[in-house]
Short mmCIF file of C-alpha atoms in Angstrom, two decimals:
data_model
loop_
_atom_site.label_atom_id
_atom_site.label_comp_id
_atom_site.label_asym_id
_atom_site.label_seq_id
_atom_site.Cartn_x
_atom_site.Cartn_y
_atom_site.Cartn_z
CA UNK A 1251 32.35 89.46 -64.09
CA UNK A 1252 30.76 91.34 -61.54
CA UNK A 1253 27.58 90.91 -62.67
CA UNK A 1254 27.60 87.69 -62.77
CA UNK A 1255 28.92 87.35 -58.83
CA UNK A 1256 26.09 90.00 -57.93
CA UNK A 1257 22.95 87.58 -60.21
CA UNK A 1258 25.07 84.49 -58.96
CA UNK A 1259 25.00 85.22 -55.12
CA UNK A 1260 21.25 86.59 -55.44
CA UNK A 1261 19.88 83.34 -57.31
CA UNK A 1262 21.84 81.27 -54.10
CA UNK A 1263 20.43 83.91 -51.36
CA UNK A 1264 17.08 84.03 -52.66
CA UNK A 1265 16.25 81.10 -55.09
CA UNK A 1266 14.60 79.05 -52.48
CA UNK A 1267 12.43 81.48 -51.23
CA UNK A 1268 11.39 82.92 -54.96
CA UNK A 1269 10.57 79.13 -56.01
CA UNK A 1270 8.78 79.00 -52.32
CA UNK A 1271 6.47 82.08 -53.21
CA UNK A 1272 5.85 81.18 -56.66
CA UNK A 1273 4.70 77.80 -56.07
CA UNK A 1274 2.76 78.06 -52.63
CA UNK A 1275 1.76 81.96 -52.26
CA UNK A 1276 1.63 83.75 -55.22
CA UNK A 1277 -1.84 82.03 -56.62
CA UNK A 1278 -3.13 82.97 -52.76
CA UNK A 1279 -4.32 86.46 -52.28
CA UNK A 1280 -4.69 85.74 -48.75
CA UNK A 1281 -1.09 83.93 -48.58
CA UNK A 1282 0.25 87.55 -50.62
CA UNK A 1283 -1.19 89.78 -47.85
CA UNK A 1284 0.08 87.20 -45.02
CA UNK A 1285 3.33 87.82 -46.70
CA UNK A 1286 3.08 91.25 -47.08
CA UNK A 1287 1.66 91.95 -43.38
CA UNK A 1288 4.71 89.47 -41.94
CA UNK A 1289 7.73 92.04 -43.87
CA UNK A 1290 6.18 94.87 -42.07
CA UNK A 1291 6.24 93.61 -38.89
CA UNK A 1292 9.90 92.38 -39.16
CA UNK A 1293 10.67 96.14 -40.31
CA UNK A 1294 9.02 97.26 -37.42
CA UNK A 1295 11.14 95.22 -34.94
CA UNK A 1296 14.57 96.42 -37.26
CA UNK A 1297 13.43 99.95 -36.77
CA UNK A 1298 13.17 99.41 -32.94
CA UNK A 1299 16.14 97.06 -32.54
CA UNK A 1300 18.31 100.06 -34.32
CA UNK A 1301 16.82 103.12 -32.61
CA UNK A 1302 18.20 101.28 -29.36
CA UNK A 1303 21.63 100.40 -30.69
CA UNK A 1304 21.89 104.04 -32.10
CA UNK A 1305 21.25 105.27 -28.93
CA UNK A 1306 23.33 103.41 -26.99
CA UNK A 1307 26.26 103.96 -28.88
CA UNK A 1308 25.95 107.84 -28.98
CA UNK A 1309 25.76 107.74 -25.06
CA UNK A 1310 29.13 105.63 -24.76
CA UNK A 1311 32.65 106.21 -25.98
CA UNK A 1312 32.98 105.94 -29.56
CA UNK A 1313 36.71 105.43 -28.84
CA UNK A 1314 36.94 102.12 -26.85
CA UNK A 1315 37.03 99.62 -29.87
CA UNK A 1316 35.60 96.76 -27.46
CA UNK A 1317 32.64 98.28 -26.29
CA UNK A 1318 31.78 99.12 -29.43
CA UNK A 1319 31.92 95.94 -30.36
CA UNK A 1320 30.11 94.50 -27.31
CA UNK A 1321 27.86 97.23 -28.17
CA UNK A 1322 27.27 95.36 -31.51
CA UNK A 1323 26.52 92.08 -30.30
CA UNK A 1324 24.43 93.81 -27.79
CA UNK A 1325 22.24 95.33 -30.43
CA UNK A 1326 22.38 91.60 -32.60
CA UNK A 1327 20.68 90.15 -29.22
CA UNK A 1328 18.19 93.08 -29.19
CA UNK A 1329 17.40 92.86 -32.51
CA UNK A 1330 16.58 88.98 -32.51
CA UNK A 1331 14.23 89.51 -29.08
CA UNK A 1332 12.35 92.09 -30.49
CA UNK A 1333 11.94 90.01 -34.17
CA UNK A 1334 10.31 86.99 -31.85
CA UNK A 1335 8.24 89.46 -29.61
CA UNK A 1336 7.19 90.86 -32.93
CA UNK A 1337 6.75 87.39 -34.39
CA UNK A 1338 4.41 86.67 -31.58
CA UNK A 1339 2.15 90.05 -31.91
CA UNK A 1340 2.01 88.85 -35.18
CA UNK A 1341 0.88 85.48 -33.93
CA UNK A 1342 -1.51 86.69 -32.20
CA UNK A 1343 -3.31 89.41 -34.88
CA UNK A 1344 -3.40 86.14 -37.41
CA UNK A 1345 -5.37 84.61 -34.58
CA UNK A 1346 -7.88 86.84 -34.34
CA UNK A 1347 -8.05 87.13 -38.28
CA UNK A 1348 -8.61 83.48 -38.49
CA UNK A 1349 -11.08 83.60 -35.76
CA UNK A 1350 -12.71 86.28 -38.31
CA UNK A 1351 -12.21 84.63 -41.25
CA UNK A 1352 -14.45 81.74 -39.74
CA UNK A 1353 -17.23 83.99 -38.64
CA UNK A 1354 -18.39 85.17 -41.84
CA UNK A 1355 -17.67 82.21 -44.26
CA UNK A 1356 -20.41 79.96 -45.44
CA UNK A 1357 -18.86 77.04 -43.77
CA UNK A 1358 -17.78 77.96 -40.78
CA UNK A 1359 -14.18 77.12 -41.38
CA UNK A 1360 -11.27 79.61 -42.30
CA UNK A 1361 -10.26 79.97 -45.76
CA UNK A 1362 -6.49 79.72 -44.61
CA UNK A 1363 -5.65 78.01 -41.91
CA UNK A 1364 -3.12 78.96 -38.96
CA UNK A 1365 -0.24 76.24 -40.65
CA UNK A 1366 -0.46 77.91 -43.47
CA UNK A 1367 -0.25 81.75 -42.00
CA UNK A 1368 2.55 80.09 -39.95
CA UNK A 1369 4.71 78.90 -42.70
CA UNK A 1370 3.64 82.26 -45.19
CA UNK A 1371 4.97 84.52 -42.50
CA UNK A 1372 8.17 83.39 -41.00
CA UNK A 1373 8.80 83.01 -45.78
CA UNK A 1374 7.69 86.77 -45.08
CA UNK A 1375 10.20 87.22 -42.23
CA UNK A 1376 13.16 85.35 -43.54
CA UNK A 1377 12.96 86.83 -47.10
CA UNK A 1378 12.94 90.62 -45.54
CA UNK A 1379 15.31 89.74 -43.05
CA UNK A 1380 17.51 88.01 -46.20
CA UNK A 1381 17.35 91.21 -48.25
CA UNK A 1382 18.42 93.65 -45.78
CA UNK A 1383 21.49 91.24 -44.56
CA UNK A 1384 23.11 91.20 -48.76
CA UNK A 1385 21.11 93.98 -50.00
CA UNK A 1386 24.25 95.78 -49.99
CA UNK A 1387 26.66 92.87 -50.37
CA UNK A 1388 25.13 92.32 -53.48
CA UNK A 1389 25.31 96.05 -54.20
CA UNK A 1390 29.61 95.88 -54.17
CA UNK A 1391 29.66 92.45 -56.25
CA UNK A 1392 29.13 94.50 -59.30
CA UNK A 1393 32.27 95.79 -58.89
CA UNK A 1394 34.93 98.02 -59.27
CA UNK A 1395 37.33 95.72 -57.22
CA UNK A 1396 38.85 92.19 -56.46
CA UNK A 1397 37.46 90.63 -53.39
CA UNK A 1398 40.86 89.14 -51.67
CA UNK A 1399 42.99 91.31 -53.37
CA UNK A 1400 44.77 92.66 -50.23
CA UNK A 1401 44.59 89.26 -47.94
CA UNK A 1402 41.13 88.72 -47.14
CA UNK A 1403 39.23 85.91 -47.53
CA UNK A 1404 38.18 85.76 -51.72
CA UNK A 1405 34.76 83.72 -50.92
CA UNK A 1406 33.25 86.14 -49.06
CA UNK A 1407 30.64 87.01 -51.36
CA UNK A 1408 29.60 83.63 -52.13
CA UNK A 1409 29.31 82.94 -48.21
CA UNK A 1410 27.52 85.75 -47.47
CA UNK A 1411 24.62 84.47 -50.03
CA UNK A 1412 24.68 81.01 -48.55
CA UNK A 1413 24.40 82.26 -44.96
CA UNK A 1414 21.06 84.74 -46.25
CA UNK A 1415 19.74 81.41 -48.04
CA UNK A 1416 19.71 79.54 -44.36
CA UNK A 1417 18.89 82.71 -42.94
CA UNK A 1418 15.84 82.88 -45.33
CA UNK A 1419 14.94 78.87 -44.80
CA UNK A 1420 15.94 79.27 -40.57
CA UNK A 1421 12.79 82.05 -40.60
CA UNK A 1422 10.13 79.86 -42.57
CA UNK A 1423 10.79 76.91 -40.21
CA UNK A 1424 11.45 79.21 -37.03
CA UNK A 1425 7.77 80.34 -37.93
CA UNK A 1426 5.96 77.11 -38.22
CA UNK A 1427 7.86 75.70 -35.04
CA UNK A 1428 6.71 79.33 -33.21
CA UNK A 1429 3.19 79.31 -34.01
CA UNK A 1430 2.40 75.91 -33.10
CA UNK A 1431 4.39 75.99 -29.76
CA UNK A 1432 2.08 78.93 -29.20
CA UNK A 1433 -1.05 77.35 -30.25
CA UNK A 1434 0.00 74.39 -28.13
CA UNK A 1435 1.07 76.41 -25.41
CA UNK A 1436 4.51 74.29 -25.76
CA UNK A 1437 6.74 77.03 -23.83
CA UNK A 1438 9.97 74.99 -23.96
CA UNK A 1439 9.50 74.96 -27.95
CA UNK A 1440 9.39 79.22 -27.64
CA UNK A 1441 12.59 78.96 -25.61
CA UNK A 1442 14.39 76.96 -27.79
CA UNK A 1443 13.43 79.03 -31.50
CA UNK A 1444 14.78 81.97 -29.80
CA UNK A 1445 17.67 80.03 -28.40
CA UNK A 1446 18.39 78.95 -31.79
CA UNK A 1447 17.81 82.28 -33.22
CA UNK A 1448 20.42 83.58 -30.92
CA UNK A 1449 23.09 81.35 -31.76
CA UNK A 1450 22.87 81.88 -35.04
CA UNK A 1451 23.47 85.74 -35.01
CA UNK A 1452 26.34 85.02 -32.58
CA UNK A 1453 27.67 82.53 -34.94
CA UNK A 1454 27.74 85.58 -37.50
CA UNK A 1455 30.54 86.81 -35.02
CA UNK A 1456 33.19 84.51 -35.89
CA UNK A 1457 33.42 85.82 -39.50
CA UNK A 1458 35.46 85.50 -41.73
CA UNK A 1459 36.22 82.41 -40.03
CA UNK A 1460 33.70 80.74 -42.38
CA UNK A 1461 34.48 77.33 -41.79
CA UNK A 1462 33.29 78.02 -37.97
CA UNK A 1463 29.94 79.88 -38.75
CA UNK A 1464 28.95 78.85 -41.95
CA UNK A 1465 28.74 75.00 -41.26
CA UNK A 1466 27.43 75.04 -37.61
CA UNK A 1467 24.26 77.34 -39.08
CA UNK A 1468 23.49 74.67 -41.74
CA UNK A 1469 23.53 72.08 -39.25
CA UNK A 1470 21.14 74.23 -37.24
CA UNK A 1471 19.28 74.65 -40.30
CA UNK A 1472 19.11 70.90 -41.25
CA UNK A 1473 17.96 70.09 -37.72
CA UNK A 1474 15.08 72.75 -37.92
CA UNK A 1475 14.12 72.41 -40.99
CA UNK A 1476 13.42 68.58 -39.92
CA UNK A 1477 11.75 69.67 -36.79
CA UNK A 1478 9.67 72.12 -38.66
CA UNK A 1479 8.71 68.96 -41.02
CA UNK A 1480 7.40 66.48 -38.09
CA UNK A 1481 5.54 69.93 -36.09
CA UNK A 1482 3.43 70.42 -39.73
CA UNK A 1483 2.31 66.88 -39.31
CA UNK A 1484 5.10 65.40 -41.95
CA UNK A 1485 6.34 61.49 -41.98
CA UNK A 1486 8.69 59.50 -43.64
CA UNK A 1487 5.52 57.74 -44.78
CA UNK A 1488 4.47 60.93 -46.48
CA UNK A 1489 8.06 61.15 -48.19
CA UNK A 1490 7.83 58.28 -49.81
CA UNK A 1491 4.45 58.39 -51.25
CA UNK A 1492 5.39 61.43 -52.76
CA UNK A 1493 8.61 60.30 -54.44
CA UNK A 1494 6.46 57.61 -55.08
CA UNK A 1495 3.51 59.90 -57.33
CA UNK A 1496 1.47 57.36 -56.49
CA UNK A 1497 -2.49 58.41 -55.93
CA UNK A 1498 -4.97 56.57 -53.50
CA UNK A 1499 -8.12 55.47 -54.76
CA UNK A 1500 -11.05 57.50 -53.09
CA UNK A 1501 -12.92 55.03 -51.72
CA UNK A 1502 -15.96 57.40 -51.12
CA UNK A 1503 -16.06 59.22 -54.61
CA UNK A 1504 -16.80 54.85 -55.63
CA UNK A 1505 -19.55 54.45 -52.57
CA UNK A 1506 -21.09 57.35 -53.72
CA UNK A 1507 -21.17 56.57 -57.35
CA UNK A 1508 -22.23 53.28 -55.86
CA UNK A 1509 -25.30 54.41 -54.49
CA UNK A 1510 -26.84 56.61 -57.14
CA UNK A 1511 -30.21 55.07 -58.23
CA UNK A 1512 -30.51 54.43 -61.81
CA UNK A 1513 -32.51 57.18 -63.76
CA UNK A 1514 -35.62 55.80 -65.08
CA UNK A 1515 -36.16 56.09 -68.74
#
């Protein structure tokens, strides 16, 4: 049985973003070392964003129960700053690669462009960011012992998993929406990912009142996730060709045929 929670809760927590990787970065090598690049610079901001909490904690009063816990919120705010500053730096290195990338091709033009890094590394930052949240979650779902058993809530493994699956989806669209607000220069969009970012770590707070965290963060999921759809150029006109799998004729594949001259005999 507690197998089955622990490969249950994983498949919800990190389905999307496996099916995500398979189908649009795996077959990439430059997508794979976006993805790659993006983890270590979340780690990076984790490692900083604890080294200040573990400081500040050993320099107050381990005793007084509510500053520890301001203390803890304290350190969730610090943590989600220094995961956008580093989301920018990161921003800005792709930048420069791109700008690289176009230098020495044959074309001219990058061989990945900056939507693409965009979406590939806030994947890369949601699925780290996912895996350290139920890493260990996951770890006591095998079991011995019955979640519940002595009052508390009996779901909370199963909401844990669904919170790390928006968690995992809020970071992909957090990352298109943040790249193109800085490529646009669209400060008020900046302000309002990490505003978003921020409520949704403080909405972590209310657990395990589930019904008050868990459904406010996929409404702030749905709404981002739609935002993130219109900012990569999408359109209800796009949806419904593609429900439609309906293909356009390419009118200049037929002028071109069109215009070959006949070989002569």
């Amino acid at each position: 049985m507690g197998a089955a929670v622990c490969f249950g809760c994983a498949g919800i927590a990190f389905g999307p973003a496996l099916a995500l990787v398979l189908l649009t970065v795996a077959a990439e090598p430059l997508r794979v070392i976006v993805l790659v690049a993006g983890a270590f610079f979340w780690l990076v901001s984790l490692l900083l964003a604890s080294l200040i909490w573990f400081i500040s904690v050993h320099l107050s009063d381990r005793e007084d129960a509510k500053l520890q816990y301001g203390l803890l919120i304290f350190g969730a705010a610090v943590s989600v700053l220094l995961q956008e500053a580093f989301r920018f730096a990161y921003f800005k290195l792709l930048k420069k690669a791109d700008e690289g990338l176009a230098m020495i091709s044959e074309d001219g033009r990058s061989p990945i462009s900056l939507r693409q890094m965009a979406y590939v590394s806030g994947l890369s930052f949601g699925i780290i960011s996912g895996m350290f949240s139920v890493i260990n979650i996951l770890a006591d779902s095998v079991g011995p012992g019955i979640v519940g058993i002595h009052g508390d809530s009996p779901y909370y493994f199963i909401t844990s998993a669904f919170l790390t699956m928006a968690l995992v989806l809020l970071h992909t669209f957090w990352g298109v929406i943040f790249f193109d607000a800085c490529e646009k220069r669209h400060y008020w969009c900046l302000g309002l990912v990490v505003a978003s970012h921020l409520l949704t770590s403080g909405l972590t707070f209310l657990n395990p009142w589930y019904e008050a965290s868990l459904a406010p963060i996929f409404v702030i999921t749905l709404c981002t996730g739609l935002w993130a759809f219109v900012t990569a150029g999408g359109s209800l006109r796009n949806i419904l060709k593609c429900l439609s799998c309906k293909q356009e004729d390419d009118s200049r594949v037929m002028m071109y045929s069109a215009l070959q001259v006949p070989l002569e005999d």
